[in-house]
């Protein structure tokens, strides 16, 4: 399917979702714009003509980012799409590629500097690549290096003699050359920005699944503010849960117990060339005070046995579908009749 068609389909699904909510709530009396939908990040309203608007059209957004295996699943406005892309989406990619490299996982790569006594503290630029089969390839080319330092570095190899009499491995005996060096671990990651990009992925997944029912919930205001202003510390505490939930919970779920952790739990995989990372992020639920979830995660889970008491309900994943327009408000009913009573 081409992008234009895909945009039109998404526009229709989410505009119908909004129309249903509007027609069945107090909004019907005081919302005077036509058939359309909102950008889930800035909450600007768009009608169909805006799909082609030159200045700020609705755009297909890959969520999670395409570089981490995501698909084009929602519409956000061009401004939000590119702002977040520049400010935060790259951060999570950088962070995961660094983790891959630090663990020398197959298909990972480290750009670094090698140091030894010959390099005068300057270092030679080098690239370490770990191949599919685990082999290390080290590339120190002259193009990226000062030729003098480059030469000195290679001249610093030492000759070593291993007597075959005392060697366990006869192939390693005799004369050999050795280059000794150290290198810095990569650490370009801005952890704070990387974590906000996880929050954004989770928020947009919740929107994709639940539509405007979720983002008109006032508890989600702080999430949008944090995504729009990644440089500010609006949410101080962790929003992730460091527990490996089973694969059948991938998607949007509800933590029902313990009461203090009641929240929407979004679980997703991010895929690099080397590995797959399962991430679990909490978002506020629908009850009053649920936006305080982030003040509690750290306290409860740091007590050690917090996970034993976690109960996750998969109602949203198994029962809820944005296209099932008649069932739009069922989640609120489920929340009030079941989740709040837990
Ligand atoms: Zn926007």
GROMACS .gro file of C-alpha atoms and ligand atoms in nm:
model
  343
    1UNK     CA    1   0.000   0.000   0.000
    2UNK     CA    2   0.137   0.341  -0.084
    3UNK     CA    3   0.185   0.611   0.176
    4UNK     CA    4  -0.095   0.832   0.051
    5UNK     CA    5  -0.346   0.550   0.078
    6UNK     CA    6  -0.214   0.451   0.419
    7UNK     CA    7  -0.249   0.809   0.544
    8UNK     CA    8  -0.608   0.825   0.421
    9UNK     CA    9  -0.698   0.501   0.594
   10UNK     CA   10  -0.546   0.612   0.924
   11UNK     CA   11  -0.710   0.953   0.889
   12UNK     CA   12  -1.050   0.786   0.850
   13UNK     CA   13  -1.006   0.546   1.144
   14UNK     CA   14  -0.899   0.818   1.387
   15UNK     CA   15  -1.144   1.079   1.259
   16UNK     CA   16  -1.428   0.831   1.310
   17UNK     CA   17  -1.296   0.754   1.654
   18UNK     CA   18  -1.304   1.124   1.740
   19UNK     CA   19  -1.647   1.174   1.582
   20UNK     CA   20  -1.793   0.894   1.793
   21UNK     CA   21  -1.647   1.041   2.111
   22UNK     CA   22  -1.767   1.389   2.018
   23UNK     CA   23  -2.119   1.277   1.925
   24UNK     CA   24  -2.153   1.087   2.249
   25UNK     CA   25  -2.015   1.342   2.489
   26UNK     CA   26  -2.059   1.705   2.585
   27UNK     CA   27  -1.815   1.795   2.307
   28UNK     CA   28  -2.097   1.777   2.052
   29UNK     CA   29  -2.228   2.117   2.161
   30UNK     CA   30  -1.907   2.310   2.154
   31UNK     CA   31  -1.687   2.163   1.885
   32UNK     CA   32  -1.753   2.332   1.553
   33UNK     CA   33  -1.486   2.190   1.324
   34UNK     CA   34  -1.559   1.929   1.055
   35UNK     CA   35  -1.461   1.563   1.017
   36UNK     CA   36  -1.101   1.528   1.122
   37UNK     CA   37  -0.848   1.420   1.380
   38UNK     CA   38  -0.582   1.554   1.615
   39UNK     CA   39  -0.208   1.519   1.619
   40UNK     CA   40  -0.163   1.308   1.935
   41UNK     CA   41   0.138   1.512   2.049
   42UNK     CA   42   0.046   1.882   2.000
   43UNK     CA   43  -0.334   1.821   1.983
   44UNK     CA   44  -0.374   2.047   1.679
   45UNK     CA   45  -0.679   1.956   1.473
   46UNK     CA   46  -0.653   1.849   1.109
   47UNK     CA   47  -0.914   1.798   0.838
   48UNK     CA   48  -0.869   1.585   0.529
   49UNK     CA   49  -0.721   1.866   0.316
   50UNK     CA   50  -0.441   1.897   0.573
   51UNK     CA   51  -0.307   1.558   0.467
   52UNK     CA   52  -0.154   1.747   0.175
   53UNK     CA   53  -0.090   2.079   0.348
   54UNK     CA   54   0.243   2.222   0.241
   55UNK     CA   55   0.344   2.378   0.570
   56UNK     CA   56   0.241   2.135   0.839
   57UNK     CA   57   0.066   1.828   0.696
   58UNK     CA   58  -0.020   1.514   0.885
   59UNK     CA   59   0.259   1.265   0.829
   60UNK     CA   60   0.297   0.892   0.869
   61UNK     CA   61   0.496   0.824   1.179
   62UNK     CA   62   0.687   0.502   1.236
   63UNK     CA   63   0.634   0.393   1.589
   64UNK     CA   64   0.871   0.264   1.727
   65UNK     CA   65   1.118   0.446   1.498
   66UNK     CA   66   1.184   0.269   1.170
   67UNK     CA   67   1.550   0.223   1.260
   68UNK     CA   68   1.436   0.006   1.552
   69UNK     CA   69   1.191  -0.208   1.361
   70UNK     CA   70   0.876   0.006   1.383
   71UNK     CA   71   0.603   0.035   1.122
   72UNK     CA   72   0.415   0.339   0.996
   73UNK     CA   73   0.122   0.309   1.229
   74UNK     CA   74  -0.006   0.655   1.316
   75UNK     CA   75  -0.042   1.010   1.192
   76UNK     CA   76   0.137   1.295   1.365
   77UNK     CA   77   0.185   1.645   1.230
   78UNK     CA   78   0.505   1.712   1.039
   79UNK     CA   79   0.629   1.949   1.306
   80UNK     CA   80   0.593   1.701   1.594
   81UNK     CA   81   0.725   1.418   1.379
   82UNK     CA   82   1.044   1.600   1.289
   83UNK     CA   83   1.094   1.780   1.622
   84UNK     CA   84   1.084   1.457   1.817
   85UNK     CA   85   1.281   1.282   1.547
   86UNK     CA   86   1.568   1.524   1.589
   87UNK     CA   87   1.554   1.570   1.962
   88UNK     CA   88   1.486   1.225   2.099
   89UNK     CA   89   1.428   0.939   1.855
   90UNK     CA   90   1.794   0.916   1.761
   91UNK     CA   91   1.891   0.896   2.127
   92UNK     CA   92   1.733   0.559   2.186
   93UNK     CA   93   1.896   0.421   1.871
   94UNK     CA   94   2.237   0.549   1.985
   95UNK     CA   95   2.180   0.404   2.332
   96UNK     CA   96   2.090   0.056   2.208
   97UNK     CA   97   2.372   0.045   1.952
   98UNK     CA   98   2.612   0.129   2.232
   99UNK     CA   99   2.476  -0.149   2.450
  100UNK     CA  100   2.517  -0.391   2.157
  101UNK     CA  101   2.875  -0.278   2.108
  102UNK     CA  102   2.969  -0.285   2.475
  103UNK     CA  103   2.863  -0.648   2.486
  104UNK     CA  104   3.039  -0.724   2.157
  105UNK     CA  105   2.721  -0.863   2.008
  106UNK     CA  106   2.733  -0.992   1.649
  107UNK     CA  107   2.673  -0.719   1.384
  108UNK     CA  108   2.761  -0.441   1.625
  109UNK     CA  109   3.016  -0.170   1.572
  110UNK     CA  110   3.228   0.061   1.787
  111UNK     CA  111   3.390   0.379   1.669
  112UNK     CA  112   3.661   0.465   1.914
  113UNK     CA  113   4.022   0.566   1.969
  114UNK     CA  114   4.309   0.334   2.046
  115UNK     CA  115   4.576   0.454   2.284
  116UNK     CA  116   4.920   0.334   2.378
  117UNK     CA  117   5.251   0.494   2.471
  118UNK     CA  118   5.316   0.580   2.103
  119UNK     CA  119   5.003   0.790   2.053
  120UNK     CA  120   5.092   1.071   2.295
  121UNK     CA  121   4.748   1.072   2.449
  122UNK     CA  122   4.585   1.160   2.117
  123UNK     CA  123   4.463   0.820   2.009
  124UNK     CA  124   4.420   0.670   1.665
  125UNK     CA  125   4.070   0.659   1.523
  126UNK     CA  126   3.956   0.302   1.490
  127UNK     CA  127   3.648   0.104   1.412
  128UNK     CA  128   3.579  -0.234   1.569
  129UNK     CA  129   3.323  -0.442   1.391
  130UNK     CA  130   3.188  -0.766   1.530
  131UNK     CA  131   3.078  -0.985   1.245
  132UNK     CA  132   2.780  -1.217   1.230
  133UNK     CA  133   2.996  -1.514   1.336
  134UNK     CA  134   3.152  -1.322   1.625
  135UNK     CA  135   3.481  -1.242   1.449
  136UNK     CA  136   3.638  -0.905   1.529
  137UNK     CA  137   3.741  -0.678   1.245
  138UNK     CA  138   3.952  -0.381   1.340
  139UNK     CA  139   3.988  -0.102   1.091
  140UNK     CA  140   4.241   0.176   1.147
  141UNK     CA  141   4.269   0.349   0.816
  142UNK     CA  142   4.502   0.629   0.713
  143UNK     CA  143   4.215   0.842   0.583
  144UNK     CA  144   4.076   0.906   0.927
  145UNK     CA  145   4.406   0.952   1.101
  146UNK     CA  146   4.700   1.183   1.123
  147UNK     CA  147   4.960   0.988   0.920
  148UNK     CA  148   5.233   1.043   1.181
  149UNK     CA  149   5.028   0.910   1.469
  150UNK     CA  150   4.904   0.626   1.251
  151UNK     CA  151   5.259   0.522   1.163
  152UNK     CA  152   5.387   0.553   1.517
  153UNK     CA  153   5.104   0.338   1.640
  154UNK     CA  154   5.184   0.055   1.400
  155UNK     CA  155   5.554   0.090   1.466
  156UNK     CA  156   5.488   0.033   1.832
  157UNK     CA  157   5.423  -0.336   1.787
  158UNK     CA  158   5.641  -0.556   1.998
  159UNK     CA  159   5.805  -0.881   1.903
  160UNK     CA  160   5.734  -1.166   2.134
  161UNK     CA  161   5.879  -1.513   2.154
  162UNK     CA  162   5.686  -1.807   2.290
  163UNK     CA  163   5.893  -2.116   2.332
  164UNK     CA  164   5.726  -2.425   2.184
  165UNK     CA  165   5.857  -2.611   2.489
  166UNK     CA  166   5.635  -2.416   2.725
  167UNK     CA  167   5.338  -2.344   2.500
  168UNK     CA  168   5.009  -2.532   2.525
  169UNK     CA  169   4.921  -2.435   2.173
  170UNK     CA  170   5.198  -2.510   1.924
  171UNK     CA  171   5.042  -2.277   1.661
  172UNK     CA  172   5.100  -1.983   1.892
  173UNK     CA  173   5.461  -2.061   1.959
  174UNK     CA  174   5.758  -1.895   1.794
  175UNK     CA  175   5.790  -1.525   1.712
  176UNK     CA  176   5.482  -1.312   1.694
  177UNK     CA  177   5.403  -0.945   1.677
  178UNK     CA  178   5.178  -0.776   1.923
  179UNK     CA  179   5.017  -0.436   1.943
  180UNK     CA  180   4.915  -0.330   2.288
  181UNK     CA  181   4.651  -0.064   2.326
  182UNK     CA  182   4.355   0.046   2.527
  183UNK     CA  183   4.036   0.207   2.404
  184UNK     CA  184   3.748   0.407   2.546
  185UNK     CA  185   3.406   0.260   2.580
  186UNK     CA  186   3.156   0.445   2.363
  187UNK     CA  187   2.936   0.675   2.569
  188UNK     CA  188   2.754   0.920   2.350
  189UNK     CA  189   2.419   0.828   2.500
  190UNK     CA  190   2.213   1.090   2.672
  191UNK     CA  191   2.021   0.855   2.902
  192UNK     CA  192   1.756   1.106   2.991
  193UNK     CA  193   1.668   1.178   2.627
  194UNK     CA  194   1.682   0.809   2.541
  195UNK     CA  195   1.433   0.733   2.816
  196UNK     CA  196   1.198   1.009   2.697
  197UNK     CA  197   1.199   0.854   2.355
  198UNK     CA  198   1.082   0.529   2.521
  199UNK     CA  199   0.802   0.724   2.687
  200UNK     CA  200   0.701   0.866   2.349
  201UNK     CA  201   0.694   0.522   2.187
  202UNK     CA  202   0.471   0.391   2.466
  203UNK     CA  203   0.238   0.694   2.454
  204UNK     CA  204   0.195   0.668   2.078
  205UNK     CA  205   0.131   0.293   2.105
  206UNK     CA  206  -0.141   0.361   2.362
  207UNK     CA  207  -0.287   0.622   2.124
  208UNK     CA  208  -0.269   0.383   1.829
  209UNK     CA  209  -0.462   0.123   2.026
  210UNK     CA  210  -0.706   0.341   2.220
  211UNK     CA  211  -0.743   0.656   2.013
  212UNK     CA  212  -0.874   0.980   2.162
  213UNK     CA  213  -1.030   0.804   2.456
  214UNK     CA  214  -0.681   0.781   2.595
  215UNK     CA  215  -0.534   1.115   2.504
  216UNK     CA  216  -0.836   1.321   2.615
  217UNK     CA  217  -0.775   1.168   2.958
  218UNK     CA  218  -0.625   1.463   3.145
  219UNK     CA  219  -0.375   1.236   3.322
  220UNK     CA  220  -0.185   1.219   2.994
  221UNK     CA  221  -0.106   1.592   2.985
  222UNK     CA  222   0.224   1.550   3.164
  223UNK     CA  223   0.329   1.287   2.910
  224UNK     CA  224   0.275   1.522   2.617
  225UNK     CA  225   0.448   1.806   2.800
  226UNK     CA  226   0.748   1.584   2.864
  227UNK     CA  227   0.763   1.465   2.502
  228UNK     CA  228   0.734   1.821   2.369
  229UNK     CA  229   0.999   1.949   2.610
  230UNK     CA  230   1.253   1.671   2.646
  231UNK     CA  231   1.508   1.916   2.787
  232UNK     CA  232   1.286   1.984   3.091
  233UNK     CA  233   1.254   1.743   3.379
  234UNK     CA  234   0.875   1.725   3.396
  235UNK     CA  235   0.860   1.361   3.502
  236UNK     CA  236   1.146   1.300   3.743
  237UNK     CA  237   1.107   0.939   3.830
  238UNK     CA  238   1.147   0.628   3.620
  239UNK     CA  239   0.858   0.536   3.394
  240UNK     CA  240   0.988   0.193   3.299
  241UNK     CA  241   0.962  -0.137   3.480
  242UNK     CA  242   1.272  -0.348   3.470
  243UNK     CA  243   1.099  -0.681   3.461
  244UNK     CA  244   1.086  -0.918   3.166
  245UNK     CA  245   0.716  -0.972   3.107
  246UNK     CA  246   0.625  -1.269   2.883
  247UNK     CA  247   0.585  -1.216   2.507
  248UNK     CA  248   0.209  -1.271   2.519
  249UNK     CA  249   0.182  -0.934   2.694
  250UNK     CA  250   0.349  -0.740   2.412
  251UNK     CA  251   0.116  -0.445   2.349
  252UNK     CA  252  -0.105  -0.235   2.574
  253UNK     CA  253  -0.206  -0.379   2.912
  254UNK     CA  254  -0.327  -0.269   3.253
  255UNK     CA  255  -0.145  -0.319   3.582
  256UNK     CA  256  -0.428  -0.382   3.827
  257UNK     CA  257  -0.225  -0.470   4.137
  258UNK     CA  258  -0.063  -0.353   4.355
  259UNK     CA  259  -0.297  -0.055   4.382
  260UNK     CA  260  -0.005   0.192   4.388
  261UNK     CA  261   0.120   0.073   4.048
  262UNK     CA  262  -0.219   0.087   3.876
  263UNK     CA  263  -0.143   0.210   3.525
  264UNK     CA  264  -0.146   0.140   3.155
  265UNK     CA  265   0.152  -0.087   3.083
  266UNK     CA  266   0.292  -0.077   2.730
  267UNK     CA  267   0.535  -0.352   2.636
  268UNK     CA  268   0.725  -0.344   2.308
  269UNK     CA  269   1.033  -0.476   2.134
  270UNK     CA  270   1.304  -0.258   1.984
  271UNK     CA  271   1.519  -0.436   1.729
  272UNK     CA  272   1.875  -0.353   1.635
  273UNK     CA  273   2.087  -0.554   1.390
  274UNK     CA  274   2.232  -0.738   1.688
  275UNK     CA  275   1.953  -0.793   1.933
  276UNK     CA  276   1.597  -0.730   2.043
  277UNK     CA  277   1.517  -0.534   2.359
  278UNK     CA  278   1.189  -0.576   2.539
  279UNK     CA  279   1.081  -0.253   2.709
  280UNK     CA  280   0.798  -0.201   2.960
  281UNK     CA  281   0.669   0.152   3.020
  282UNK     CA  282   0.397   0.271   3.257
  283UNK     CA  283   0.148   0.539   3.151
  284UNK     CA  284  -0.121   0.693   3.372
  285UNK     CA  285  -0.460   0.522   3.387
  286UNK     CA  286  -0.806   0.678   3.390
  287UNK     CA  287  -0.866   0.736   3.762
  288UNK     CA  288  -0.811   1.055   3.953
  289UNK     CA  289  -0.455   1.064   4.082
  290UNK     CA  290  -0.326   0.804   3.835
  291UNK     CA  291  -0.080   1.059   3.698
  292UNK     CA  292   0.110   1.016   4.025
  293UNK     CA  293   0.223   0.671   3.913
  294UNK     CA  294   0.576   0.799   3.852
  295UNK     CA  295   0.618   0.899   4.213
  296UNK     CA  296   0.557   0.540   4.313
  297UNK     CA  297   0.736   0.313   4.066
  298UNK     CA  298   1.079   0.363   4.214
  299UNK     CA  299   0.974   0.323   4.579
  300UNK     CA  300   0.775   0.008   4.525
  301UNK     CA  301   1.005  -0.170   4.288
  302UNK     CA  302   1.312  -0.083   4.488
  303UNK     CA  303   1.176  -0.266   4.787
  304UNK     CA  304   1.292  -0.584   4.620
  305UNK     CA  305   0.987  -0.805   4.603
  306UNK     CA  306   0.759  -0.562   4.420
  307UNK     CA  307   0.731  -0.784   4.115
  308UNK     CA  308   0.583  -1.077   4.299
  309UNK     CA  309   0.264  -0.883   4.355
  310UNK     CA  310   0.221  -0.735   4.009
  311UNK     CA  311  -0.097  -0.839   3.833
  312UNK     CA  312  -0.132  -0.754   3.465
  313UNK     CA  313  -0.465  -0.761   3.287
  314UNK     CA  314  -0.473  -0.800   2.909
  315UNK     CA  315  -0.828  -0.669   2.848
  316UNK     CA  316  -0.706  -0.398   2.611
  317UNK     CA  317  -0.489  -0.628   2.404
  318UNK     CA  318  -0.746  -0.900   2.373
  319UNK     CA  319  -1.078  -0.711   2.363
  320UNK     CA  320  -1.018  -0.360   2.241
  321UNK     CA  321  -1.002  -0.251   1.878
  322UNK     CA  322  -1.000   0.109   1.758
  323UNK     CA  323  -1.208   0.013   1.452
  324UNK     CA  324  -1.485  -0.128   1.670
  325UNK     CA  325  -1.641   0.211   1.700
  326UNK     CA  326  -1.944   0.105   1.906
  327UNK     CA  327  -1.716  -0.028   2.177
  328UNK     CA  328  -1.520   0.295   2.215
  329UNK     CA  329  -1.631   0.364   2.573
  330UNK     CA  330  -1.608   0.003   2.692
  331UNK     CA  331  -1.263   0.055   2.832
  332UNK     CA  332  -1.380   0.334   3.061
  333UNK     CA  333  -1.661   0.107   3.181
  334UNK     CA  334  -1.416  -0.178   3.235
  335UNK     CA  335  -1.184   0.058   3.421
  336UNK     CA  336  -1.460   0.180   3.652
  337UNK     CA  337  -1.622  -0.156   3.712
  338UNK     CA  338  -1.313  -0.376   3.737
  339UNK     CA  339  -0.979  -0.200   3.758
  340UNK     CA  340  -1.082   0.059   4.019
  341UNK     CA  341  -1.237  -0.209   4.239
  342UNK     CA  342  -0.919  -0.416   4.257
  343LIG    ZN1  343   0.173   1.785   1.628
   0.00000   0.00000   0.00000
